[in-house]
Amino acid sequence: MKLRRSYTLYEIAEWLNLNYSGDENIKITGISDVYHANYGDITFADNSKYYEIANNSNASVIIVQDNTIEPNGKGIIYCNDAFETYNKLASYFFPKSIIEEQISPNAQIGKTTQIYPNVYIGDDVLIGENCIIYPNVVIYGPCIIGNNVIINAGVVIGSEAFYFKKDESNYLRLNSVGSVVIESDVEIGAKTTIDKGLGGTTIIGNGTKIGNSVQIGFDTVIGKNCFIAPQTGIASNVIIEDEVVIWGQVGIQKNVIIGKEAIILGQSGVTKSVEGGKIYFGLPAVESREKMRELAYIKQIPELIKLLSEKL
């Protein structure tokens, strides 16, 4: 997420009262987790796995806990707890403001958009024309919503990413600094929740229709003209390509890709990436023809057991 102004490595380290290495004039223009860090971003790495990812990313500055790490072309800030230090920065740059009004004064809403009672719209929300937002919807910023979008009652958009670190006795939340983009001609069913990006953007593509009680995790990208039936749960960092159909009560694991025009039948569990243009079913989800054959064989087992017992 971009900052409202740029800072130097020196300014950030000075404010944190921490040691650093690298060019003190490196410009910091954003903050992000390691998976979505771009040029100008500051990120963090609290173990060797994440440091390798951060070091290979476009991040300009990395917060680390290992005092032996060399700059390697990036700025390094040294601390005792990189997770806590990153959270401190995220809270400073993006404080959670309390808004007295139900609709923030800095929200921008199209003149032809209809807003029903008891809708909350937070800071840094942009809503296009011809939208309908039904009662008890909550939209947290930053969020961009296109034209002709229908949001049914009880929907929550931009809730905090479900990302925690376990210490000795507690779960510690990583502050979300990402956003949500909902493109035009989208419909969202009642009581659906769309989490904001952890450091990137959760995106719902043009023309996509989402049923009631669907959970969409942080930094997930859903393509154009997808159809997602009720009670589906989609984890974080999922990519769903254009024109995918997902029937009811499907579960989708994090970090998978569902190819264009794939169909996922009801109550399936997608645990790995699947190709487009095919129909999938089961847990774990496989091509439906394969699963149907398997179920047909299973139905024959009682008869086979009976035949075997008669021969013994």
PDB file of C-alpha atoms in Angstrom:
ATOM      1  CA  MET A   1       0.000   0.000   0.000  1.00  0.00           C
ATOM      2  CA  LYS A   2       1.318   3.412  -0.984  1.00  0.00           C
ATOM      3  CA  LEU A   3       2.086   5.955   1.739  1.00  0.00           C
ATOM      4  CA  ARG A   4       0.750   9.498   1.656  1.00  0.00           C
ATOM      5  CA  ARG A   5       4.325  10.758   1.293  1.00  0.00           C
ATOM      6  CA  SER A   6       7.767   9.221   0.883  1.00  0.00           C
ATOM      7  CA  TYR A   7      10.310   8.674   3.668  1.00  0.00           C
ATOM      8  CA  THR A   8      14.003   7.835   3.648  1.00  0.00           C
ATOM      9  CA  LEU A   9      15.545   4.782   5.274  1.00  0.00           C
ATOM     10  CA  TYR A  10      17.218   7.147   7.734  1.00  0.00           C
ATOM     11  CA  GLU A  11      13.893   8.783   8.721  1.00  0.00           C
ATOM     12  CA  ILE A  12      12.166   5.447   9.350  1.00  0.00           C
ATOM     13  CA  ALA A  13      15.076   3.976  11.332  1.00  0.00           C
ATOM     14  CA  GLU A  14      15.365   7.189  13.353  1.00  0.00           C
ATOM     15  CA  TRP A  15      11.648   7.169  14.181  1.00  0.00           C
ATOM     16  CA  LEU A  16      11.868   3.503  15.233  1.00  0.00           C
ATOM     17  CA  ASN A  17      15.127   4.171  17.128  1.00  0.00           C
ATOM     18  CA  LEU A  18      16.745   1.180  15.418  1.00  0.00           C
ATOM     19  CA  ASN A  19      20.035   0.495  13.657  1.00  0.00           C
ATOM     20  CA  TYR A  20      20.138   0.133   9.890  1.00  0.00           C
ATOM     21  CA  SER A  21      22.488  -0.546   6.998  1.00  0.00           C
ATOM     22  CA  GLY A  22      22.399   0.472   3.356  1.00  0.00           C
ATOM     23  CA  ASP A  23      21.949   3.837   1.669  1.00  0.00           C
ATOM     24  CA  GLU A  24      20.264   6.142   4.184  1.00  0.00           C
ATOM     25  CA  ASN A  25      18.566   8.016   1.323  1.00  0.00           C
ATOM     26  CA  ILE A  26      16.656   5.005  -0.029  1.00  0.00           C
ATOM     27  CA  LYS A  27      13.101   6.201  -0.659  1.00  0.00           C
ATOM     28  CA  ILE A  28      10.269   4.345   1.061  1.00  0.00           C
ATOM     29  CA  THR A  29       6.938   4.965  -0.662  1.00  0.00           C
ATOM     30  CA  GLY A  30       4.875   1.980   0.512  1.00  0.00           C
ATOM     31  CA  ILE A  31       4.531  -0.879   2.990  1.00  0.00           C
ATOM     32  CA  SER A  32       3.664  -4.497   2.241  1.00  0.00           C
ATOM     33  CA  ASP A  33       4.063  -8.135   3.221  1.00  0.00           C
ATOM     34  CA  VAL A  34       6.846 -10.063   1.451  1.00  0.00           C
ATOM     35  CA  TYR A  35       4.555 -11.614  -1.174  1.00  0.00           C
ATOM     36  CA  HIS A  36       3.296  -8.301  -2.562  1.00  0.00           C
ATOM     37  CA  ALA A  37       6.283  -5.995  -2.010  1.00  0.00           C
ATOM     38  CA  ASN A  38       7.111  -3.641  -4.887  1.00  0.00           C
ATOM     39  CA  TYR A  39       9.879  -1.152  -5.547  1.00  0.00           C
ATOM     40  CA  GLY A  40       9.815   1.497  -2.804  1.00  0.00           C
ATOM     41  CA  ASP A  41       8.101  -0.773  -0.261  1.00  0.00           C
ATOM     42  CA  ILE A  42       9.298  -1.623   3.226  1.00  0.00           C
ATOM     43  CA  THR A  43       8.556  -5.195   4.309  1.00  0.00           C
ATOM     44  CA  PHE A  44       9.664  -7.576   7.060  1.00  0.00           C
ATOM     45  CA  ALA A  45      11.146 -11.043   7.479  1.00  0.00           C
ATOM     46  CA  ASP A  46      11.036 -12.770  10.860  1.00  0.00           C
ATOM     47  CA  ASN A  47      12.657 -16.016   9.677  1.00  0.00           C
ATOM     48  CA  SER A  48      15.053 -17.249   6.991  1.00  0.00           C
ATOM     49  CA  LYS A  49      12.264 -18.433   4.671  1.00  0.00           C
ATOM     50  CA  TYR A  50      10.646 -15.007   4.534  1.00  0.00           C
ATOM     51  CA  TYR A  51      14.012 -13.267   4.286  1.00  0.00           C
ATOM     52  CA  GLU A  52      14.805 -15.223   1.125  1.00  0.00           C
ATOM     53  CA  ILE A  53      11.438 -14.229  -0.356  1.00  0.00           C
ATOM     54  CA  ALA A  54      11.910 -10.588   0.687  1.00  0.00           C
ATOM     55  CA  ASN A  55      15.468 -10.471  -0.626  1.00  0.00           C
ATOM     56  CA  ASN A  56      14.297 -11.784  -4.010  1.00  0.00           C
ATOM     57  CA  SER A  57      11.365  -9.366  -4.123  1.00  0.00           C
ATOM     58  CA  ASN A  58      11.336  -5.768  -5.355  1.00  0.00           C
ATOM     59  CA  ALA A  59      11.159  -4.422  -1.787  1.00  0.00           C
ATOM     60  CA  SER A  60      13.538  -1.539  -1.105  1.00  0.00           C
ATOM     61  CA  VAL A  61      13.865  -2.043   2.671  1.00  0.00           C
ATOM     62  CA  ILE A  62      13.565  -5.170   4.845  1.00  0.00           C
ATOM     63  CA  ILE A  63      13.035  -5.255   8.617  1.00  0.00           C
ATOM     64  CA  VAL A  64      14.969  -8.230  10.055  1.00  0.00           C
ATOM     65  CA  GLN A  65      15.861  -9.825  13.399  1.00  0.00           C
ATOM     66  CA  ASP A  66      19.270 -11.146  12.317  1.00  0.00           C
ATOM     67  CA  ASN A  67      22.031  -8.576  12.895  1.00  0.00           C
ATOM     68  CA  THR A  68      24.408 -10.458  10.581  1.00  0.00           C
ATOM     69  CA  ILE A  69      22.362  -9.795   7.428  1.00  0.00           C
ATOM     70  CA  GLU A  70      24.091  -7.549   4.890  1.00  0.00           C
ATOM     71  CA  PRO A  71      22.232  -4.982   2.750  1.00  0.00           C
ATOM     72  CA  ASN A  72      22.763  -6.740  -0.622  1.00  0.00           C
ATOM     73  CA  GLY A  73      21.465  -3.699  -2.502  1.00  0.00           C
ATOM     74  CA  LYS A  74      18.519  -3.108  -0.184  1.00  0.00           C
ATOM     75  CA  GLY A  75      18.096  -1.164   3.034  1.00  0.00           C
ATOM     76  CA  ILE A  76      18.062  -3.252   6.219  1.00  0.00           C
ATOM     77  CA  ILE A  77      16.561  -2.268   9.581  1.00  0.00           C
ATOM     78  CA  TYR A  78      17.616  -4.435  12.540  1.00  0.00           C
ATOM     79  CA  CYS A  79      15.310  -5.155  15.474  1.00  0.00           C
ATOM     80  CA  ASN A  80      14.422  -7.790  18.065  1.00  0.00           C
ATOM     81  CA  ASP A  81      10.967  -8.569  16.660  1.00  0.00           C
ATOM     82  CA  ALA A  82      10.369  -7.890  12.957  1.00  0.00           C
ATOM     83  CA  PHE A  83       6.665  -8.817  13.165  1.00  0.00           C
ATOM     84  CA  GLU A  84       6.037  -6.319  15.971  1.00  0.00           C
ATOM     85  CA  THR A  85       8.104  -3.589  14.280  1.00  0.00           C
ATOM     86  CA  TYR A  86       6.205  -4.002  10.992  1.00  0.00           C
ATOM     87  CA  ASN A  87       2.893  -3.810  12.878  1.00  0.00           C
ATOM     88  CA  LYS A  88       4.077  -0.625  14.596  1.00  0.00           C
ATOM     89  CA  LEU A  89       4.826   0.957  11.220  1.00  0.00           C
ATOM     90  CA  ALA A  90       1.542  -0.236   9.709  1.00  0.00           C
ATOM     91  CA  SER A  91      -0.415   1.266  12.618  1.00  0.00           C
ATOM     92  CA  TYR A  92       1.485   4.549  12.295  1.00  0.00           C
ATOM     93  CA  PHE A  93       1.019   4.910   8.537  1.00  0.00           C
ATOM     94  CA  PHE A  94      -2.562   3.607   8.476  1.00  0.00           C
ATOM     95  CA  PRO A  95      -4.210   4.289  11.854  1.00  0.00           C
ATOM     96  CA  LYS A  96      -7.710   2.918  12.444  1.00  0.00           C
ATOM     97  CA  SER A  97      -9.791   6.067  12.633  1.00  0.00           C
ATOM     98  CA  ILE A  98     -13.139   6.218  14.423  1.00  0.00           C
ATOM     99  CA  ILE A  99     -15.811   7.811  12.233  1.00  0.00           C
ATOM    100  CA  GLU A 100     -18.864   9.277  13.952  1.00  0.00           C
ATOM    101  CA  GLU A 101     -20.930   9.407  10.760  1.00  0.00           C
ATOM    102  CA  GLN A 102     -22.215   6.245   9.095  1.00  0.00           C
ATOM    103  CA  ILE A 103     -20.741   7.477   5.818  1.00  0.00           C
ATOM    104  CA  SER A 104     -17.253   8.990   5.941  1.00  0.00           C
ATOM    105  CA  PRO A 105     -16.991  12.586   4.703  1.00  0.00           C
ATOM    106  CA  ASN A 106     -14.142  11.593   2.378  1.00  0.00           C
ATOM    107  CA  ALA A 107     -16.016   8.690   0.750  1.00  0.00           C
ATOM    108  CA  GLN A 108     -16.864   9.378  -2.903  1.00  0.00           C
ATOM    109  CA  ILE A 109     -20.214   7.977  -4.047  1.00  0.00           C
ATOM    110  CA  GLY A 110     -21.834   8.216  -7.482  1.00  0.00           C
ATOM    111  CA  LYS A 111     -24.949  10.409  -7.626  1.00  0.00           C
ATOM    112  CA  THR A 112     -27.127   7.630  -9.061  1.00  0.00           C
ATOM    113  CA  THR A 113     -26.115   5.066  -6.422  1.00  0.00           C
ATOM    114  CA  GLN A 114     -28.831   4.042  -3.928  1.00  0.00           C
ATOM    115  CA  ILE A 115     -27.856   3.505  -0.295  1.00  0.00           C
ATOM    116  CA  TYR A 116     -30.342   1.915   2.112  1.00  0.00           C
ATOM    117  CA  PRO A 117     -30.486   2.572   5.899  1.00  0.00           C
ATOM    118  CA  ASN A 118     -27.804   1.422   8.347  1.00  0.00           C
ATOM    119  CA  VAL A 119     -25.007   1.225   5.777  1.00  0.00           C
ATOM    120  CA  TYR A 120     -21.489   2.054   7.017  1.00  0.00           C
ATOM    121  CA  ILE A 121     -18.975   3.404   4.494  1.00  0.00           C
ATOM    122  CA  GLY A 122     -15.485   4.164   5.807  1.00  0.00           C
ATOM    123  CA  ASP A 123     -12.584   6.365   4.780  1.00  0.00           C
ATOM    124  CA  ASP A 124     -11.044   6.115   1.309  1.00  0.00           C
ATOM    125  CA  VAL A 125     -14.006   4.386  -0.332  1.00  0.00           C
ATOM    126  CA  LEU A 126     -14.903   5.181  -3.951  1.00  0.00           C
ATOM    127  CA  ILE A 127     -18.246   3.911  -5.293  1.00  0.00           C
ATOM    128  CA  GLY A 128     -19.336   4.363  -8.907  1.00  0.00           C
ATOM    129  CA  GLU A 129     -22.701   5.059 -10.519  1.00  0.00           C
ATOM    130  CA  ASN A 130     -25.927   3.038 -10.501  1.00  0.00           C
ATOM    131  CA  CYS A 131     -25.001   0.825  -7.552  1.00  0.00           C
ATOM    132  CA  ILE A 132     -27.507  -0.512  -4.995  1.00  0.00           C
ATOM    133  CA  ILE A 133     -26.274  -1.018  -1.436  1.00  0.00           C
ATOM    134  CA  TYR A 134     -28.864  -2.706   0.767  1.00  0.00           C
ATOM    135  CA  PRO A 135     -29.260  -2.326   4.580  1.00  0.00           C
ATOM    136  CA  ASN A 136     -26.563  -3.215   7.117  1.00  0.00           C
ATOM    137  CA  VAL A 137     -23.710  -3.371   4.620  1.00  0.00           C
ATOM    138  CA  VAL A 138     -20.246  -2.438   5.941  1.00  0.00           C
ATOM    139  CA  ILE A 139     -17.570  -1.163   3.541  1.00  0.00           C
ATOM    140  CA  TYR A 140     -14.144  -0.454   5.031  1.00  0.00           C
ATOM    141  CA  GLY A 141     -11.551   1.488   3.101  1.00  0.00           C
ATOM    142  CA  PRO A 142      -9.499   1.565   1.110  1.00  0.00           C
ATOM    143  CA  CYS A 143     -11.969   0.180  -1.406  1.00  0.00           C
ATOM    144  CA  ILE A 144     -12.964   0.921  -5.000  1.00  0.00           C
ATOM    145  CA  ILE A 145     -16.361  -0.236  -6.293  1.00  0.00           C
ATOM    146  CA  GLY A 146     -17.283   0.159  -9.966  1.00  0.00           C
ATOM    147  CA  ASN A 147     -20.616   0.893 -11.647  1.00  0.00           C
ATOM    148  CA  ASN A 148     -23.850  -1.149 -11.551  1.00  0.00           C
ATOM    149  CA  VAL A 149     -22.789  -3.152  -8.488  1.00  0.00           C
ATOM    150  CA  ILE A 150     -25.461  -4.723  -6.244  1.00  0.00           C
ATOM    151  CA  ILE A 151     -24.472  -5.419  -2.636  1.00  0.00           C
ATOM    152  CA  ASN A 152     -27.097  -7.293  -0.637  1.00  0.00           C
ATOM    153  CA  ALA A 153     -27.884  -6.946   3.068  1.00  0.00           C
ATOM    154  CA  GLY A 154     -25.272  -7.740   5.690  1.00  0.00           C
ATOM    155  CA  VAL A 155     -22.255  -7.867   3.375  1.00  0.00           C
ATOM    156  CA  VAL A 156     -18.879  -6.871   4.846  1.00  0.00           C
ATOM    157  CA  ILE A 157     -16.218  -5.602   2.431  1.00  0.00           C
ATOM    158  CA  GLY A 158     -12.664  -4.844   3.518  1.00  0.00           C
ATOM    159  CA  SER A 159     -12.549  -6.729   6.812  1.00  0.00           C
ATOM    160  CA  GLU A 160      -9.096  -7.406   8.265  1.00  0.00           C
ATOM    161  CA  ALA A 161      -7.058 -10.200   6.709  1.00  0.00           C
ATOM    162  CA  PHE A 162      -7.162 -13.449   8.692  1.00  0.00           C
ATOM    163  CA  TYR A 163      -3.411 -13.679   9.278  1.00  0.00           C
ATOM    164  CA  PHE A 164      -1.894 -14.446  12.679  1.00  0.00           C
ATOM    165  CA  LYS A 165       1.445 -15.431  14.163  1.00  0.00           C
ATOM    166  CA  LYS A 166       1.500 -17.854  17.097  1.00  0.00           C
ATOM    167  CA  ASP A 167       3.817 -16.986  19.954  1.00  0.00           C
ATOM    168  CA  GLU A 168       4.194 -18.949  23.191  1.00  0.00           C
ATOM    169  CA  SER A 169       0.682 -18.247  24.440  1.00  0.00           C
ATOM    170  CA  ASN A 170      -1.214 -16.021  21.977  1.00  0.00           C
ATOM    171  CA  TYR A 171      -2.140 -15.453  18.376  1.00  0.00           C
ATOM    172  CA  LEU A 172      -0.822 -12.086  17.143  1.00  0.00           C
ATOM    173  CA  ARG A 173      -2.581 -10.397  14.235  1.00  0.00           C
ATOM    174  CA  LEU A 174      -0.590  -8.885  11.370  1.00  0.00           C
ATOM    175  CA  ASN A 175      -2.115  -5.518  10.505  1.00  0.00           C
ATOM    176  CA  SER A 176      -3.681  -5.351   7.060  1.00  0.00           C
ATOM    177  CA  VAL A 177      -2.545  -2.503   4.816  1.00  0.00           C
ATOM    178  CA  GLY A 178      -4.154  -3.720   1.578  1.00  0.00           C
ATOM    179  CA  SER A 179      -7.387  -2.868  -0.199  1.00  0.00           C
ATOM    180  CA  VAL A 180     -10.384  -4.248  -2.116  1.00  0.00           C
ATOM    181  CA  VAL A 181     -11.383  -3.572  -5.733  1.00  0.00           C
ATOM    182  CA  ILE A 182     -14.825  -4.634  -6.952  1.00  0.00           C
ATOM    183  CA  GLU A 183     -15.218  -4.017 -10.660  1.00  0.00           C
ATOM    184  CA  SER A 184     -18.458  -3.139 -12.485  1.00  0.00           C
ATOM    185  CA  ASP A 185     -21.622  -5.262 -12.877  1.00  0.00           C
ATOM    186  CA  VAL A 186     -20.835  -7.440  -9.847  1.00  0.00           C
ATOM    187  CA  GLU A 187     -23.547  -8.778  -7.519  1.00  0.00           C
ATOM    188  CA  ILE A 188     -22.713  -9.861  -3.970  1.00  0.00           C
ATOM    189  CA  GLY A 189     -25.143 -12.000  -1.958  1.00  0.00           C
ATOM    190  CA  ALA A 190     -26.305 -11.350   1.591  1.00  0.00           C
ATOM    191  CA  LYS A 191     -23.863 -11.864   4.490  1.00  0.00           C
ATOM    192  CA  THR A 192     -20.869 -12.443   2.237  1.00  0.00           C
ATOM    193  CA  THR A 193     -17.467 -11.287   3.545  1.00  0.00           C
ATOM    194  CA  ILE A 194     -14.586 -10.051   1.390  1.00  0.00           C
ATOM    195  CA  ASP A 195     -11.308  -9.501   3.270  1.00  0.00           C
ATOM    196  CA  LYS A 196      -8.970  -6.675   2.279  1.00  0.00           C
ATOM    197  CA  GLY A 197      -5.481  -7.506   1.062  1.00  0.00           C
ATOM    198  CA  LEU A 198      -2.795  -8.147   3.643  1.00  0.00           C
ATOM    199  CA  GLY A 199      -0.415  -6.015   1.612  1.00  0.00           C
ATOM    200  CA  GLY A 200      -1.926  -6.289  -1.856  1.00  0.00           C
ATOM    201  CA  THR A 201      -5.453  -6.060  -3.268  1.00  0.00           C
ATOM    202  CA  THR A 202      -8.416  -8.429  -3.164  1.00  0.00           C
ATOM    203  CA  ILE A 203     -10.106  -8.150  -6.581  1.00  0.00           C
ATOM    204  CA  ILE A 204     -13.545  -9.184  -7.856  1.00  0.00           C
ATOM    205  CA  GLY A 205     -13.700  -8.973 -11.662  1.00  0.00           C
ATOM    206  CA  ASN A 206     -16.343  -7.467 -13.947  1.00  0.00           C
ATOM    207  CA  GLY A 207     -19.675  -9.263 -14.124  1.00  0.00           C
ATOM    208  CA  THR A 208     -18.972 -11.800 -11.372  1.00  0.00           C
ATOM    209  CA  LYS A 209     -21.947 -12.999  -9.305  1.00  0.00           C
ATOM    210  CA  ILE A 210     -21.444 -14.149  -5.706  1.00  0.00           C
ATOM    211  CA  GLY A 211     -24.123 -15.895  -3.625  1.00  0.00           C
ATOM    212  CA  ASN A 212     -25.052 -15.573   0.051  1.00  0.00           C
ATOM    213  CA  SER A 213     -22.655 -16.370   2.907  1.00  0.00           C
ATOM    214  CA  VAL A 214     -19.489 -16.641   0.823  1.00  0.00           C
ATOM    215  CA  GLN A 215     -16.069 -16.001   2.430  1.00  0.00           C
ATOM    216  CA  ILE A 216     -13.344 -14.540   0.192  1.00  0.00           C
ATOM    217  CA  GLY A 217      -9.887 -14.413   1.766  1.00  0.00           C
ATOM    218  CA  PHE A 218      -7.261 -11.697   1.551  1.00  0.00           C
ATOM    219  CA  ASP A 219      -5.350 -11.004  -1.680  1.00  0.00           C
ATOM    220  CA  THR A 220      -7.563 -13.361  -3.664  1.00  0.00           C
ATOM    221  CA  VAL A 221      -8.177 -12.378  -7.294  1.00  0.00           C
ATOM    222  CA  ILE A 222     -11.421 -13.466  -8.959  1.00  0.00           C
ATOM    223  CA  GLY A 223     -11.711 -12.955 -12.706  1.00  0.00           C
ATOM    224  CA  LYS A 224     -14.499 -11.735 -14.964  1.00  0.00           C
ATOM    225  CA  ASN A 225     -17.976 -13.292 -15.213  1.00  0.00           C
ATOM    226  CA  CYS A 226     -17.432 -15.922 -12.537  1.00  0.00           C
ATOM    227  CA  PHE A 227     -20.384 -17.532 -10.749  1.00  0.00           C
ATOM    228  CA  ILE A 228     -19.900 -18.473  -7.083  1.00  0.00           C
ATOM    229  CA  ALA A 229     -22.799 -20.185  -5.299  1.00  0.00           C
ATOM    230  CA  PRO A 230     -23.677 -19.740  -1.593  1.00  0.00           C
ATOM    231  CA  GLN A 231     -21.640 -20.993   1.375  1.00  0.00           C
ATOM    232  CA  THR A 232     -18.397 -21.257  -0.561  1.00  0.00           C
ATOM    233  CA  GLY A 233     -15.176 -20.593   1.362  1.00  0.00           C
ATOM    234  CA  ILE A 234     -12.208 -19.209  -0.565  1.00  0.00           C
ATOM    235  CA  ALA A 235      -8.909 -18.891   1.300  1.00  0.00           C
ATOM    236  CA  SER A 236      -6.170 -16.283   0.761  1.00  0.00           C
ATOM    237  CA  ASN A 237      -4.034 -15.666  -2.334  1.00  0.00           C
ATOM    238  CA  VAL A 238      -6.294 -17.721  -4.583  1.00  0.00           C
ATOM    239  CA  ILE A 239      -6.481 -16.895  -8.298  1.00  0.00           C
ATOM    240  CA  ILE A 240      -9.781 -17.738  -9.990  1.00  0.00           C
ATOM    241  CA  GLU A 241      -9.582 -17.064 -13.708  1.00  0.00           C
ATOM    242  CA  ASP A 242     -12.419 -15.778 -15.927  1.00  0.00           C
ATOM    243  CA  GLU A 243     -15.795 -17.536 -16.300  1.00  0.00           C
ATOM    244  CA  VAL A 244     -15.266 -20.103 -13.560  1.00  0.00           C
ATOM    245  CA  VAL A 245     -18.398 -21.665 -12.007  1.00  0.00           C
ATOM    246  CA  ILE A 246     -18.249 -22.755  -8.357  1.00  0.00           C
ATOM    247  CA  TRP A 247     -21.302 -24.483  -6.908  1.00  0.00           C
ATOM    248  CA  GLY A 248     -22.412 -24.405  -3.273  1.00  0.00           C
ATOM    249  CA  GLN A 249     -20.405 -25.288  -0.158  1.00  0.00           C
ATOM    250  CA  VAL A 250     -17.085 -25.582  -1.973  1.00  0.00           C
ATOM    251  CA  GLY A 251     -13.857 -25.056  -0.020  1.00  0.00           C
ATOM    252  CA  ILE A 252     -10.762 -23.703  -1.776  1.00  0.00           C
ATOM    253  CA  GLN A 253      -7.310 -23.887  -0.176  1.00  0.00           C
ATOM    254  CA  LYS A 254      -4.921 -20.915  -0.180  1.00  0.00           C
ATOM    255  CA  ASN A 255      -2.455 -20.244  -3.004  1.00  0.00           C
ATOM    256  CA  VAL A 256      -4.236 -22.322  -5.661  1.00  0.00           C
ATOM    257  CA  ILE A 257      -5.142 -21.316  -9.218  1.00  0.00           C
ATOM    258  CA  ILE A 258      -8.439 -22.333 -10.816  1.00  0.00           C
ATOM    259  CA  GLY A 259      -8.176 -22.171 -14.592  1.00  0.00           C
ATOM    260  CA  LYS A 260     -10.513 -20.351 -16.966  1.00  0.00           C
ATOM    261  CA  GLU A 261     -13.993 -21.861 -17.455  1.00  0.00           C
ATOM    262  CA  ALA A 262     -13.449 -24.595 -14.858  1.00  0.00           C
ATOM    263  CA  ILE A 263     -16.551 -25.885 -13.046  1.00  0.00           C
ATOM    264  CA  ILE A 264     -16.307 -26.985  -9.400  1.00  0.00           C
ATOM    265  CA  LEU A 265     -19.280 -29.098  -8.323  1.00  0.00           C
ATOM    266  CA  GLY A 266     -20.950 -28.650  -4.932  1.00  0.00           C
ATOM    267  CA  GLN A 267     -19.279 -29.633  -1.636  1.00  0.00           C
ATOM    268  CA  SER A 268     -15.924 -30.193  -3.327  1.00  0.00           C
ATOM    269  CA  GLY A 269     -12.603 -29.313  -1.732  1.00  0.00           C
ATOM    270  CA  VAL A 270      -9.969 -27.781  -4.005  1.00  0.00           C
ATOM    271  CA  THR A 271      -6.560 -28.504  -2.451  1.00  0.00           C
ATOM    272  CA  LYS A 272      -4.321 -27.844  -5.456  1.00  0.00           C
ATOM    273  CA  SER A 273      -4.418 -25.861  -8.697  1.00  0.00           C
ATOM    274  CA  VAL A 274      -6.730 -27.193 -11.435  1.00  0.00           C
ATOM    275  CA  GLU A 275      -6.757 -26.677 -15.196  1.00  0.00           C
ATOM    276  CA  GLY A 276      -9.421 -24.650 -16.941  1.00  0.00           C
ATOM    277  CA  GLY A 277     -12.222 -25.984 -19.106  1.00  0.00           C
ATOM    278  CA  LYS A 278     -12.865 -29.099 -16.988  1.00  0.00           C
ATOM    279  CA  ILE A 279     -15.404 -30.206 -14.366  1.00  0.00           C
ATOM    280  CA  TYR A 280     -14.168 -31.139 -10.877  1.00  0.00           C
ATOM    281  CA  PHE A 281     -15.776 -32.899  -7.920  1.00  0.00           C
ATOM    282  CA  GLY A 282     -14.891 -34.455  -4.578  1.00  0.00           C
ATOM    283  CA  LEU A 283     -12.429 -34.017  -1.722  1.00  0.00           C
ATOM    284  CA  PRO A 284      -9.785 -33.563  -2.875  1.00  0.00           C
ATOM    285  CA  ALA A 285     -11.371 -32.297  -6.087  1.00  0.00           C
ATOM    286  CA  VAL A 286     -10.470 -34.293  -9.202  1.00  0.00           C
ATOM    287  CA  GLU A 287     -12.043 -34.472 -12.654  1.00  0.00           C
ATOM    288  CA  SER A 288     -15.683 -35.402 -12.140  1.00  0.00           C
ATOM    289  CA  ARG A 289     -15.608 -38.404 -14.512  1.00  0.00           C
ATOM    290  CA  GLU A 290     -12.807 -39.947 -12.454  1.00  0.00           C
ATOM    291  CA  LYS A 291     -14.679 -39.310  -9.202  1.00  0.00           C
ATOM    292  CA  MET A 292     -17.951 -40.714 -10.579  1.00  0.00           C
ATOM    293  CA  ARG A 293     -16.186 -43.923 -11.643  1.00  0.00           C
ATOM    294  CA  GLU A 294     -14.674 -44.170  -8.170  1.00  0.00           C
ATOM    295  CA  LEU A 295     -18.106 -43.769  -6.537  1.00  0.00           C
ATOM    296  CA  ALA A 296     -19.578 -46.384  -8.878  1.00  0.00           C
ATOM    297  CA  TYR A 297     -16.875 -48.852  -7.823  1.00  0.00           C
ATOM    298  CA  ILE A 298     -17.508 -48.091  -4.154  1.00  0.00           C
ATOM    299  CA  LYS A 299     -21.206 -48.900  -4.590  1.00  0.00           C
ATOM    300  CA  GLN A 300     -20.215 -52.359  -5.832  1.00  0.00           C
ATOM    301  CA  ILE A 301     -18.198 -53.196  -2.691  1.00  0.00           C
ATOM    302  CA  PRO A 302     -21.112 -54.616  -0.603  1.00  0.00           C
ATOM    303  CA  GLU A 303     -22.062 -56.971  -3.432  1.00  0.00           C
ATOM    304  CA  LEU A 304     -18.443 -58.060  -3.890  1.00  0.00           C
ATOM    305  CA  ILE A 305     -18.125 -58.746  -0.148  1.00  0.00           C
ATOM    306  CA  LYS A 306     -21.327 -60.804  -0.291  1.00  0.00           C
ATOM    307  CA  LEU A 307     -20.037 -62.870  -3.223  1.00  0.00           C
ATOM    308  CA  LEU A 308     -16.710 -63.490  -1.492  1.00  0.00           C
ATOM    309  CA  SER A 309     -18.372 -64.553   1.764  1.00  0.00           C
ATOM    310  CA  GLU A 310     -20.564 -67.047  -0.117  1.00  0.00           C
ATOM    311  CA  LYS A 311     -17.469 -68.669  -1.642  1.00  0.00           C
ATOM    312  CA  LEU A 312     -15.621 -69.017   1.673  1.00  0.00           C
TER     313      LEU A 312
END
